[in-house]
Coordinates of C-alpha atoms in Angstrom, one line a residue:
Chain Q
M612 CA 0.0 0.0 0.0
S613 CA 1.4 3.4 -0.9
M614 CA 1.5 6.3 1.4
S615 CA -1.6 8.2 2.2
F616 CA -2.4 11.7 1.0
L617 CA -1.9 12.8 4.6
N618 CA 1.9 12.7 3.8
T619 CA 1.3 15.3 1.1
I620 CA -0.6 17.5 3.4
I621 CA 2.1 17.3 6.1
A622 CA 4.9 17.9 3.5
L623 CA 3.1 21.0 2.2
E624 CA 2.6 22.6 5.6
T625 CA 6.1 24.1 5.3
F626 CA 5.4 25.5 1.8
D627 CA 4.7 29.2 1.9
F628 CA 1.6 29.1 -0.2
D629 CA 0.7 32.7 0.3
A630 CA 4.1 33.9 -0.9
A631 CA 4.0 31.6 -3.9
L632 CA 0.5 32.8 -4.7
H633 CA 1.4 36.4 -4.7
A634 CA 4.6 35.9 -6.6
V635 CA 2.7 34.6 -9.6
T636 CA 3.0 37.0 -12.6
A637 CA 0.9 37.5 -15.7
A638 CA 3.7 35.8 -17.7
D639 CA 3.5 32.8 -15.4
V640 CA -0.3 32.5 -16.1
E641 CA 0.2 32.9 -19.8
R642 CA 2.9 30.2 -19.8
T643 CA 0.6 27.8 -18.0
L644 CA -2.3 28.6 -20.4
S645 CA -0.1 27.8 -23.4
R646 CA 1.1 24.4 -22.0
D647 CA -0.1 21.5 -24.0
E648 CA 0.6 18.8 -21.5
Q649 CA -0.6 17.7 -18.1
L650 CA -0.5 20.7 -15.7
D651 CA 1.4 20.2 -12.4
R652 CA 0.8 21.7 -8.9
R653 CA 2.7 24.9 -9.8
D654 CA 0.5 25.4 -12.8
L655 CA -2.5 24.9 -10.7
L656 CA -1.3 27.5 -8.2
C657 CA -0.8 30.0 -11.1
L658 CA -4.4 29.4 -12.3
L659 CA -5.7 29.9 -8.7
S660 CA -3.8 33.1 -8.1
P661 CA -5.1 36.7 -8.2
A662 CA -2.8 37.2 -11.2
A663 CA -5.0 34.8 -13.2
Q664 CA -8.2 36.7 -12.7
P665 CA -7.7 38.8 -15.8
Y666 CA -7.4 35.5 -17.8
L667 CA -10.7 34.0 -16.8
E668 CA -12.1 34.3 -20.3
A669 CA -9.1 32.4 -21.8
M670 CA -9.4 29.8 -19.0
A671 CA -13.1 29.5 -19.7
R672 CA -12.5 28.8 -23.4
K673 CA -10.1 26.1 -22.6
A674 CA -12.2 24.6 -19.8
R675 CA -15.2 24.6 -22.1
Q676 CA -13.3 22.8 -24.9
L677 CA -12.0 20.2 -22.5
T678 CA -15.3 19.5 -20.9
L679 CA -17.0 19.2 -24.3
Q680 CA -14.3 16.8 -25.5
H681 CA -14.3 14.6 -22.4
F682 CA -18.0 14.7 -21.3
G683 CA -19.9 16.0 -24.3
R684 CA -22.9 18.3 -24.3
V685 CA -24.5 16.5 -21.3
I686 CA -25.1 17.0 -17.6
G687 CA -25.8 14.2 -15.2
L688 CA -28.7 14.7 -12.7
Y689 CA -29.1 13.4 -9.2
A690 CA -31.0 14.2 -6.0
P691 CA -30.1 14.0 -2.3
L692 CA -32.1 11.9 0.1
Y693 CA -31.7 12.9 3.8
I694 CA -32.6 9.9 5.9
S695 CA -31.5 11.1 9.4
D696 CA -30.5 14.3 11.0
H697 CA -29.2 12.8 14.2
C698 CA -25.6 13.9 14.8
A699 CA -23.1 13.5 17.6
N700 CA -20.6 15.9 16.0
A701 CA -19.9 19.4 17.0
C702 CA -19.1 21.0 13.6
T703 CA -19.4 24.7 14.5
Y704 CA -20.6 25.7 11.0
C705 CA -23.4 23.1 10.6
G706 CA -27.1 23.5 11.3
F707 CA -27.3 19.8 12.3
H708 CA -24.6 19.7 14.9
A709 CA -25.2 18.1 18.3
G710 CA -25.5 21.4 20.2
V711 CA -28.4 22.7 18.0
D712 CA -31.7 22.0 19.7
F713 CA -34.3 20.7 17.4
P714 CA -36.4 17.5 17.2
R715 CA -34.2 15.0 15.4
T716 CA -35.7 12.6 12.8
K717 CA -34.7 9.3 11.5
L718 CA -36.8 7.8 8.7
T719 CA -38.1 4.3 9.0
L720 CA -37.6 2.0 6.0
A721 CA -41.2 2.5 5.1
E722 CA -40.7 6.2 5.1
I723 CA -37.6 5.9 3.0
E724 CA -39.6 3.8 0.5
Q725 CA -42.1 6.7 0.3
E726 CA -39.4 9.3 -0.2
A727 CA -37.7 7.1 -2.8
A728 CA -40.9 6.6 -4.8
A729 CA -41.5 10.3 -4.8
I730 CA -38.0 11.1 -6.1
A731 CA -38.1 8.3 -8.7
A732 CA -41.4 9.6 -10.0
T733 CA -39.6 12.8 -11.1
G734 CA -37.3 10.7 -13.4
I735 CA -34.3 10.8 -11.1
R736 CA -32.2 7.6 -11.3
H737 CA -29.1 8.6 -9.3
I738 CA -29.6 9.1 -5.6
L739 CA -27.3 10.5 -2.9
V740 CA -28.1 9.2 0.6
L741 CA -27.2 11.5 3.5
T742 CA -27.0 11.1 7.2
G743 CA -25.4 12.9 10.2
E744 CA -22.7 11.1 12.2
A745 CA -24.7 9.1 14.8
P746 CA -23.8 5.4 14.5
A747 CA -26.0 4.7 17.5
Q748 CA -29.1 5.9 15.7
T749 CA -28.1 5.0 12.2
P750 CA -26.0 1.8 12.5
L751 CA -24.5 0.0 9.5
S752 CA -27.4 -2.4 9.4
Y753 CA -29.8 0.5 8.9
L754 CA -27.7 1.9 6.2
A755 CA -27.4 -1.4 4.4
D756 CA -31.1 -2.0 4.6
T757 CA -31.6 1.5 3.1
V758 CA -29.3 0.8 0.2
R759 CA -31.0 -2.5 -0.5
L760 CA -34.4 -0.9 -0.5
L761 CA -33.2 2.0 -2.8
R762 CA -32.0 -0.5 -5.5
A763 CA -35.5 -1.0 -6.6
H764 CA -35.9 2.7 -7.4
F765 CA -32.5 3.9 -8.6
S766 CA -29.7 2.7 -10.8
S767 CA -26.9 4.4 -8.9
I768 CA -26.7 4.9 -5.1
A769 CA -24.1 7.3 -3.7
L770 CA -23.5 7.7 0.0
E771 CA -22.7 10.8 1.9
I772 CA -22.6 9.4 5.4
F773 CA -20.1 9.4 8.3
P774 CA -16.7 7.8 7.6
L775 CA -16.5 4.0 8.0
D776 CA -13.7 1.5 7.8
E777 CA -13.0 -0.5 4.7
A778 CA -14.8 -3.6 5.8
E779 CA -18.0 -1.6 6.6
Y780 CA -17.8 0.1 3.2
R781 CA -17.6 -3.3 1.6
I782 CA -20.8 -4.3 3.3
L783 CA -22.5 -1.2 1.8
R784 CA -20.9 -1.9 -1.6
E785 CA -22.3 -5.4 -1.6
A786 CA -25.7 -4.0 -0.6
G787 CA -25.6 -2.0 -3.8
A788 CA -24.0 1.4 -3.2
D789 CA -21.6 2.3 -5.9
S790 CA -20.3 5.8 -5.1
L791 CA -19.0 7.6 -2.1
T792 CA -19.1 11.3 -1.3
V793 CA -17.0 12.7 1.6
Y794 CA -15.9 16.3 2.1
Q795 CA -12.8 17.0 4.1
E796 CA -14.6 20.3 4.9
V797 CA -11.3 22.0 5.5
Y798 CA -7.8 20.8 4.5
D799 CA -6.0 23.3 6.9
R800 CA -5.3 21.1 9.9
A801 CA -5.4 23.9 12.5
I802 CA -8.7 25.2 11.4
Y803 CA -10.0 21.7 11.1
Q804 CA -9.3 21.1 14.8
E805 CA -10.9 24.4 15.7
V806 CA -14.2 23.8 13.9
H807 CA -14.5 20.1 14.9
P808 CA -13.8 20.4 18.6
A809 CA -15.5 17.1 19.6
G810 CA -17.0 13.9 18.4
R811 CA -15.5 11.3 16.0
K812 CA -15.1 14.0 13.4
A813 CA -12.4 15.7 15.4
D814 CA -10.0 13.1 14.0
Y815 CA -8.5 14.8 10.9
D816 CA -6.5 11.9 9.6
W817 CA -9.4 9.4 9.8
R818 CA -11.5 11.8 7.7
L819 CA -8.8 12.6 5.2
N820 CA -8.1 8.9 4.5
T821 CA -11.8 8.1 4.0
P822 CA -11.8 8.3 0.2
E823 CA -8.9 5.9 0.1
R824 CA -10.7 3.4 2.3
G825 CA -13.7 3.8 0.0
A826 CA -11.7 3.2 -3.1
R827 CA -10.1 0.1 -1.6
A828 CA -13.6 -1.2 -0.7
G829 CA -14.5 -1.0 -4.4
F830 CA -16.6 2.1 -4.8
R831 CA -16.4 3.0 -8.5
A832 CA -16.7 6.8 -7.9
L833 CA -15.5 9.2 -5.3
N834 CA -16.7 12.8 -4.8
I835 CA -14.6 15.0 -2.5
G836 CA -14.3 18.7 -1.8
P837 CA -13.6 21.5 0.7
L838 CA -16.4 23.5 2.3
F839 CA -15.5 27.0 1.1
G840 CA -15.7 29.5 3.9
L841 CA -13.6 27.7 6.6
G842 CA -10.0 27.8 5.4
E843 CA -8.2 30.3 3.1
P844 CA -10.2 29.6 -0.2
R845 CA -7.3 29.5 -2.7
R846 CA -5.2 27.2 -0.6
E847 CA -8.2 25.0 0.0
A848 CA -9.0 24.9 -3.7
W849 CA -5.4 24.0 -4.4
L850 CA -5.2 21.2 -1.8
A851 CA -8.6 19.7 -2.8
A852 CA -7.4 19.4 -6.4
L853 CA -4.1 17.9 -5.3
H854 CA -6.2 15.4 -3.3
A855 CA -8.2 14.6 -6.4
R856 CA -5.1 14.2 -8.5
W857 CA -3.5 12.0 -5.9
L858 CA -6.6 9.7 -5.9
E859 CA -6.7 9.7 -9.7
V860 CA -3.1 8.4 -9.8
E861 CA -3.6 6.0 -6.9
F862 CA -6.9 4.6 -8.0
P863 CA -7.0 4.9 -11.8
D864 CA -10.1 2.8 -12.1
V865 CA -12.2 5.1 -9.9
E866 CA -14.0 8.2 -11.2
I867 CA -13.0 11.2 -9.2
S868 CA -15.2 14.3 -8.8
L869 CA -14.9 17.5 -6.9
S870 CA -17.6 19.8 -5.5
L871 CA -17.4 23.4 -4.6
P872 CA -19.9 23.9 -1.7
R873 CA -19.9 27.4 -0.4
M874 CA -20.9 27.8 3.2
T875 CA -24.2 29.4 3.9
K876 CA -25.3 30.7 7.3
A877 CA -27.3 28.0 9.0
A878 CA -29.4 28.3 12.2
G879 CA -27.1 27.8 15.3
A880 CA -23.9 27.8 13.3
I881 CA -21.0 30.2 12.8
A882 CA -20.8 32.5 9.8
P883 CA -18.2 31.8 7.1
R884 CA -14.8 33.4 7.8
H885 CA -13.9 33.7 4.2
L886 CA -16.3 34.6 1.4
V887 CA -15.9 33.1 -2.0
S888 CA -17.2 35.5 -4.6
D889 CA -18.8 34.2 -7.8
I890 CA -15.6 35.3 -9.6
D891 CA -13.5 33.2 -7.3
F892 CA -15.9 30.3 -7.6
V893 CA -15.7 30.3 -11.4
Q894 CA -11.9 30.7 -11.3
F895 CA -11.5 27.7 -9.0
M896 CA -13.7 25.6 -11.2
L897 CA -11.9 26.5 -14.3
A898 CA -8.5 25.9 -12.7
W899 CA -9.7 22.5 -11.6
R900 CA -10.9 21.6 -15.1
L901 CA -7.6 22.7 -16.7
F902 CA -5.7 20.7 -14.1
M903 CA -7.8 17.6 -14.4
P904 CA -9.6 17.3 -17.8
R905 CA -11.4 14.1 -16.8
L906 CA -12.5 15.4 -13.4
G907 CA -16.2 15.2 -12.5
I908 CA -17.5 18.6 -11.2
T909 CA -20.7 18.5 -9.1
I910 CA -22.8 21.6 -8.5
S911 CA -25.5 21.5 -5.9
T912 CA -28.6 23.5 -5.3
R913 CA -26.8 25.6 -2.8
E914 CA -26.0 27.8 -5.8
A915 CA -28.7 30.1 -7.3
A916 CA -30.5 29.0 -10.4
V917 CA -29.2 31.9 -12.6
F918 CA -25.6 31.2 -11.5
R919 CA -25.9 27.4 -12.0
D920 CA -27.2 27.9 -15.5
R921 CA -24.0 29.8 -16.4
L922 CA -21.8 27.0 -15.0
L923 CA -23.0 24.6 -17.6
H924 CA -20.6 25.7 -20.1
L925 CA -17.6 26.1 -17.8
G926 CA -16.8 22.6 -16.7
A927 CA -19.7 21.3 -14.6
T928 CA -20.6 17.7 -15.2
R929 CA -23.3 17.0 -12.6
F930 CA -26.2 18.9 -11.1
S931 CA -28.4 18.0 -8.2
C932 CA -32.0 19.1 -8.7
G933 CA -35.4 19.1 -7.1
S934 CA -33.5 18.8 -3.8
K935 CA -35.0 18.8 -0.4
T936 CA -32.3 19.1 2.3
G937 CA -34.5 18.2 5.3
V938 CA -35.3 14.7 6.4
G939 CA -38.5 13.5 4.9
G940 CA -38.9 16.6 2.7
Y941 CA -40.0 14.8 -0.5
A942 CA -43.1 12.9 0.8
V943 CA -43.1 12.2 4.5
R944 CA -43.2 15.8 5.9
S945 CA -43.9 19.1 4.4
Q946 CA -40.7 21.0 3.7
E947 CA -41.8 23.7 6.2
Q948 CA -41.7 21.1 9.0
A949 CA -38.4 19.6 8.2
P950 CA -35.3 21.5 9.5
V951 CA -32.9 21.8 6.6
Q952 CA -29.1 21.3 6.6
F953 CA -28.7 24.3 4.3
A954 CA -31.1 26.5 2.4
V955 CA -31.6 25.5 -1.2
T956 CA -31.3 28.5 -3.4
D957 CA -32.1 26.7 -6.7
D958 CA -35.6 25.3 -5.8
R959 CA -36.6 24.5 -9.4
S960 CA -38.2 21.1 -10.0
V961 CA -36.4 18.3 -11.8
E962 CA -38.5 19.0 -14.9
D963 CA -37.6 22.7 -14.9
V964 CA -33.9 22.0 -14.6
A965 CA -34.1 19.4 -17.4
A966 CA -35.9 21.9 -19.6
M967 CA -33.4 24.6 -18.8
L968 CA -30.6 22.2 -19.8
R969 CA -32.3 21.5 -23.1
R970 CA -32.8 25.2 -23.8
N971 CA -29.1 25.7 -23.3
G972 CA -28.0 22.9 -25.7
C973 CA -27.3 20.3 -23.0
Q974 CA -28.8 16.9 -22.7
P975 CA -30.0 16.0 -19.2
I976 CA -28.7 12.5 -18.3
F977 CA -30.9 10.7 -15.7
K978 CA -29.4 7.3 -15.9
D979 CA -25.7 6.7 -16.3
W980 CA -25.0 3.6 -14.3
E981 CA -26.2 0.0 -14.1
L982 CA -25.7 -2.0 -10.9
V983 CA -24.3 -5.4 -12.0
Chain H
M924 CA -8.1 -6.1 -43.6
T925 CA -10.4 -8.8 -44.8
E926 CA -9.9 -8.3 -48.6
T927 CA -12.9 -8.1 -50.8
M928 CA -12.6 -9.6 -54.3
N929 CA -15.7 -8.0 -55.6
A930 CA -15.7 -4.2 -55.5
A931 CA -19.3 -4.1 -56.8
D932 CA -20.5 -5.8 -53.6
D933 CA -18.3 -4.3 -50.9
A934 CA -20.2 -5.4 -47.8
L935 CA -18.7 -5.6 -44.4
L936 CA -19.7 -8.9 -42.6
L937 CA -19.8 -8.9 -38.8
G938 CA -21.0 -12.1 -37.2
G939 CA -22.7 -13.0 -40.4
V940 CA -24.6 -9.7 -40.6
R941 CA -24.1 -7.6 -43.8
F942 CA -23.4 -3.9 -43.6
T943 CA -23.0 -1.8 -46.6
N944 CA -21.9 1.3 -44.7
R945 CA -18.5 1.3 -42.9
L946 CA -19.0 4.1 -40.5
L947 CA -20.1 3.1 -37.0
T948 CA -21.4 5.8 -34.7
G949 CA -22.3 6.4 -31.1
T950 CA -25.1 7.9 -29.0
G951 CA -23.1 9.7 -26.2
K952 CA -22.3 13.4 -25.8
F953 CA -25.1 14.8 -28.0
A954 CA -26.7 18.1 -27.0
S955 CA -30.1 16.3 -27.6
R956 CA -31.1 12.8 -28.4
D957 CA -33.3 14.1 -31.1
L958 CA -30.1 14.6 -33.2
I959 CA -29.3 10.9 -33.3
A960 CA -31.8 9.9 -36.0
P961 CA -31.0 12.7 -38.4
M962 CA -27.3 12.2 -37.8
L963 CA -27.8 8.5 -38.7
A964 CA -29.7 9.4 -41.9
A965 CA -27.1 11.9 -43.0
S966 CA -24.1 9.6 -42.3
G967 CA -25.6 6.4 -43.6
S968 CA -24.3 4.6 -40.5
E969 CA -26.1 1.2 -40.0
L970 CA -24.6 0.3 -36.6
I971 CA -24.6 2.6 -33.5
T972 CA -23.2 2.0 -30.1
V973 CA -25.1 2.6 -26.9
A974 CA -23.8 2.3 -23.3
L975 CA -26.0 -0.1 -21.4
R976 CA -25.6 2.1 -18.4
R977 CA -27.7 4.8 -20.2
V978 CA -30.4 2.4 -21.3
D979 CA -33.5 2.8 -19.0
P980 CA -36.6 0.8 -19.9
K981 CA -38.4 2.6 -17.0
A982 CA -38.0 5.8 -18.9
G983 CA -40.5 4.7 -21.5
E984 CA -40.5 7.0 -24.5
Q985 CA -37.5 8.9 -23.1
D986 CA -35.3 5.8 -23.2
I987 CA -32.2 6.2 -25.4
L988 CA -33.1 3.1 -27.4
R989 CA -36.3 4.8 -28.6
Y990 CA -34.2 7.4 -30.4
I991 CA -32.6 4.9 -32.7
P992 CA -34.6 4.1 -35.9
P993 CA -35.5 0.4 -36.3
S994 CA -33.5 0.2 -39.5
V995 CA -30.2 0.8 -37.6
R996 CA -28.7 -2.0 -35.6
V997 CA -27.8 -1.3 -31.9
L998 CA -24.4 -2.2 -30.6
P999 CA -24.6 -2.1 -26.8
N1000 CA -21.3 -1.5 -25.0
T1001 CA -20.1 -2.4 -21.6
S1002 CA -18.9 1.1 -20.6
G1003 CA -18.3 1.2 -16.8
A1004 CA -17.0 -2.4 -16.6
R1005 CA -13.7 -2.7 -14.7
T1006 CA -13.4 -6.5 -14.9
A1007 CA -14.3 -9.2 -17.4
E1008 CA -17.0 -10.4 -15.0
E1009 CA -18.7 -7.0 -15.0
A1010 CA -18.5 -6.8 -18.8
V1011 CA -20.1 -10.3 -19.1
R1012 CA -22.9 -9.3 -16.7
I1013 CA -23.6 -6.1 -18.6
A1014 CA -23.6 -8.0 -21.9
R1015 CA -26.2 -10.4 -20.6
L1016 CA -28.3 -7.5 -19.3
A1017 CA -28.1 -5.9 -22.8
R1018 CA -29.4 -9.0 -24.4
A1019 CA -32.2 -9.3 -21.8
A1020 CA -33.1 -5.6 -22.5
G1021 CA -33.7 -6.6 -26.2
C1022 CA -30.5 -5.2 -27.6
G1023 CA -29.7 -8.3 -29.6
D1024 CA -26.5 -10.4 -29.8
F1025 CA -24.0 -7.7 -30.7
I1026 CA -21.8 -6.5 -27.9
K1027 CA -18.9 -4.1 -27.9
I1028 CA -16.7 -4.9 -25.0
E1029 CA -15.1 -2.0 -23.1
V1030 CA -13.2 -2.9 -20.0
I1031 CA -11.5 0.2 -18.7
T1032 CA -9.4 0.3 -15.5
D1033 CA -7.9 3.7 -16.3
N1034 CA -10.4 6.4 -16.0
K1035 CA -7.9 9.2 -16.8
Y1036 CA -7.0 8.1 -20.3
L1037 CA -9.8 5.6 -20.9
L1038 CA -7.4 3.0 -22.2
P1039 CA -8.7 -0.6 -22.5
D1040 CA -7.5 -3.4 -20.3
N1041 CA -6.6 -6.1 -22.9
A1042 CA -6.3 -9.0 -20.5
E1043 CA -9.8 -8.5 -19.1
T1044 CA -11.2 -7.8 -22.5
L1045 CA -9.8 -11.1 -23.8
R1046 CA -11.3 -13.0 -20.9
A1047 CA -14.7 -11.4 -21.4
T1048 CA -14.5 -12.2 -25.2
E1049 CA -13.9 -15.8 -24.5
I1050 CA -16.9 -16.1 -22.2
L1051 CA -19.3 -14.1 -24.4
A1052 CA -18.4 -15.6 -27.7
K1053 CA -19.2 -19.0 -26.2
E1054 CA -22.6 -17.7 -25.2
G1055 CA -23.3 -16.8 -28.8
F1056 CA -22.7 -13.0 -28.7
I1057 CA -21.2 -11.2 -31.7
V1058 CA -18.3 -9.8 -29.8
L1059 CA -16.6 -6.6 -30.9
P1060 CA -13.8 -5.8 -28.4
Y1061 CA -12.4 -2.3 -28.0
M1062 CA -8.6 -2.9 -27.5
F1063 CA -5.2 -1.5 -27.3
P1064 CA -3.5 -2.3 -30.7
D1065 CA -1.5 -5.4 -29.9
L1066 CA -0.8 -8.1 -32.5
T1067 CA -0.7 -10.9 -30.0
V1068 CA -3.9 -10.0 -28.3
S1069 CA -5.5 -9.5 -31.7
R1070 CA -4.7 -13.1 -32.6
Q1071 CA -5.9 -14.3 -29.2
L1072 CA -9.2 -12.4 -29.6
H1073 CA -9.6 -14.2 -33.0
D1074 CA -9.1 -17.5 -31.3
A1075 CA -11.5 -16.6 -28.5
G1076 CA -14.3 -16.0 -31.0
A1077 CA -14.4 -12.2 -31.5
A1078 CA -16.2 -11.1 -34.6
A1079 CA -13.8 -8.1 -35.2
V1080 CA -11.1 -6.3 -33.4
M1081 CA -11.5 -2.6 -32.5
P1082 CA -8.1 -1.0 -31.9
L1083 CA -8.1 2.6 -30.6
G1084 CA -6.7 5.2 -33.0
S1085 CA -5.8 7.3 -30.0
P1086 CA -7.4 7.8 -26.6
I1087 CA -11.3 8.1 -26.5
G1088 CA -12.4 11.6 -27.1
S1089 CA -8.9 12.9 -27.8
N1090 CA -9.6 13.8 -31.5
R1091 CA -5.9 13.1 -32.1
G1092 CA -6.4 10.8 -35.1
L1093 CA -4.2 7.7 -35.8
E1094 CA -1.5 8.1 -33.1
M1095 CA -1.4 4.3 -33.1
K1096 CA -1.0 4.1 -36.9
A1097 CA 2.1 1.9 -37.1
M1098 CA 0.6 -0.8 -34.9
I1099 CA -2.8 -0.6 -36.6
R1100 CA -1.1 -1.1 -39.9
R1101 CA 0.5 -4.3 -38.6
M1102 CA -2.9 -5.4 -37.3
I1103 CA -4.5 -4.8 -40.7
E1104 CA -1.7 -6.7 -42.4
S1105 CA -2.1 -9.8 -40.2
S1106 CA -5.6 -9.8 -38.8
R1107 CA -8.1 -12.5 -40.0
L1108 CA -10.8 -10.5 -38.5
P1109 CA -12.3 -7.1 -39.6
V1110 CA -10.3 -4.3 -38.1
I1111 CA -12.5 -1.4 -36.9
V1112 CA -10.6 1.7 -35.8
D1113 CA -12.4 3.0 -32.7
A1114 CA -11.7 6.1 -30.7
G1115 CA -9.7 9.2 -31.2
I1116 CA -10.9 10.0 -34.8
G1117 CA -11.4 13.7 -34.7
K1118 CA -11.7 14.7 -38.3
P1119 CA -13.1 13.2 -41.5
S1120 CA -9.6 13.3 -43.0
Q1121 CA -8.4 11.0 -40.2
A1122 CA -11.3 8.6 -40.8
A1123 CA -10.5 8.6 -44.5
E1124 CA -6.9 7.9 -43.7
A1125 CA -7.8 4.9 -41.5
M1126 CA -9.8 3.5 -44.4
E1127 CA -7.0 4.2 -46.9
I1128 CA -4.5 2.2 -44.9
G1129 CA -7.0 -0.7 -45.0
A1130 CA -9.2 -0.5 -41.9
D1131 CA -12.5 -2.3 -42.5
A1132 CA -14.5 0.4 -40.7
V1133 CA -14.2 3.2 -38.2
L1134 CA -16.3 4.2 -35.2
V1135 CA -16.7 7.9 -34.6
N1136 CA -18.7 9.5 -31.7
T1137 CA -17.1 12.4 -29.9
A1138 CA -16.2 14.3 -33.1
I1139 CA -19.7 14.1 -34.5
A1140 CA -21.7 14.5 -31.2
T1141 CA -19.7 17.5 -30.0
S1142 CA -19.5 19.4 -33.3
A1143 CA -21.7 22.5 -33.7
D1144 CA -23.8 20.6 -36.3
P1145 CA -23.8 16.9 -35.6
V1146 CA -26.0 16.1 -38.6
M1147 CA -23.6 17.8 -41.1
A1148 CA -20.6 16.3 -39.3
G1149 CA -22.2 12.8 -39.6
K1150 CA -22.6 13.4 -43.3
A1151 CA -18.9 14.5 -43.6
F1152 CA -17.7 11.4 -41.8
G1153 CA -19.9 9.2 -43.9
L1154 CA -18.5 10.6 -47.1
A1155 CA -14.9 10.4 -45.8
V1156 CA -15.3 6.8 -44.9
Q1157 CA -16.7 6.0 -48.3
A1158 CA -13.9 8.0 -50.0
G1159 CA -11.2 6.2 -48.0
R1160 CA -12.7 2.9 -48.7
L1161 CA -12.9 3.6 -52.5
A1162 CA -9.3 4.8 -52.4
R1163 CA -8.3 1.5 -50.8
L1164 CA -10.2 -0.5 -53.3
A1165 CA -8.7 1.5 -56.2
Q1166 CA -5.2 0.7 -55.0
L1167 CA -4.0 4.3 -55.4
A1168 CA -0.4 4.7 -56.3
G1169 CA 1.7 5.5 -53.3
E1170 CA 3.3 8.9 -52.5
K1171 CA 6.7 9.6 -53.7
E1172 CA 9.2 11.7 -51.9
Y1173 CA 11.0 12.8 -55.1
A1174 CA 10.6 12.6 -58.9
E1175 CA 11.7 9.2 -60.2
A1176 CA 13.7 8.6 -63.3
S1177 CA 12.1 5.7 -65.1
S1178 CA 14.7 3.0 -64.4
P1179 CA 17.7 4.4 -62.6
L1180 CA 18.8 1.1 -61.2
T1181 CA 18.0 -1.3 -63.9
G1182 CA 18.1 0.8 -67.0
F1183 CA 21.6 -0.3 -67.9
L1184 CA 20.3 -3.8 -68.6
R1185 CA 18.5 -2.4 -71.6
G1186 CA 21.5 -0.6 -72.8

């Protein structure tokens, strides 16, 4: 087994990222943009630098070309399914953390069935299952039962649950889950400790190594990302992409995707310390695309409809849609009753998003996997 | 290349099925599935590949298979398979879904370059050929594997011209030429063909057919692009049959080496 990405993180802690970022010149950016070979971490740093902001249009043209070539004029669609908001963690930025007082809900299998049927009726075939970190309330057996039940409704089942060990992931793989989403939240170790003061999530290394355990357990796709707002955004964007590249090299048979969730203020949670503007957001996405032409880029309904529609042509490959981010929000409870993890800003229906894609010369792809 | 002796009936035979058109196409990457039928009509393509992972009988009228006219044969592929076993299971599902006996094997363990795994591809071919499938394996151009695929019962071999979606043309030309010289199976150049001139070139050097998807589907006008590729494949094929004189690097005196014999 080769060394974990943790070694890269530790090695880079002595690298003066800020100095390197501000030393980037326009000539460096131009040289990077003219390279016709795989970009390295220096190139990525150039593209993420303030010096690259005047070159966004040139970056966008390249990103668009690469996305078209590797993915075509299509966008994959999926929906999230929150099955429990019980959580023993203390993430200071999250509306579901243990210290927030609200009645917690865990769906029964019968309720999950109702939710699944409601989502599947919209045409969605790829589902993302989410829980908080509360193994006592949502043990492995409950998760495995959930996955087995969802197989009847969906052709791809992704998990965004608390980190497990490799053997536990194998059980969920065998139950029928094929993809794993796990966000590091913040790559900066000091800030990570600060915002995760207690609970299992306080263990940085365990979380960082989660995608590796998932890949070894046989998941065919991994989706990672930083939660923008916690650490210094350019450095976070850089480290997240290096993590993706590391996984791509280590596990060549696994599809790697990145997300760019921007923190929004949730009830009972801290406000973001760093704001990522729309310009920064687009710059990060373009830099990632140029750095990794085959990278999946997932855009959630955290982003506003008008903004998401523009990202179609800039490197995005997957959109969530019709999302309800509270437990039971599709069929079991009215959305008003369900406390939400974050506020959805693009609240269009699946049908409306699909129609928007078609109007913009993009084919919505509902099914792109087959469980075998 | 499987030589034809009759230029008037220049059919391509795959698993006993006759094709008069030598352009294979694909269904991925289009802005709209509604473009598939007119693209097929314009290109003349009679065989189109579909990833089973995108087939969805539950979608009813929206299912990708509904967008392929009945006159065109479906070539399901095993995109997403990482092992021979997965490819075999996907092939069986394709047959059960009514896609017929044709199967294009894609076993890819390298998501970055999408290069095929020849060892797993060969294993899947052995199993599926025994089950009566008409197996078209996507492969890295390798003469030994090409022979082994023949022995395993493949109906053709499909070497890549260059990586999928790269539009780089025949980067593998030297090895593809050797395959064409020695293969007892039709050689279909798959992947990497970015321009009609590259498709024509593949046919000129003796490929039996080419498969083009990305270049057509991602062009600004896929219907016109389909027509352009269809014409290029025909032109390349006719050039091959006409046995065009080869290029010369310099003007040649009539008999510089043997002229003395005639004093």
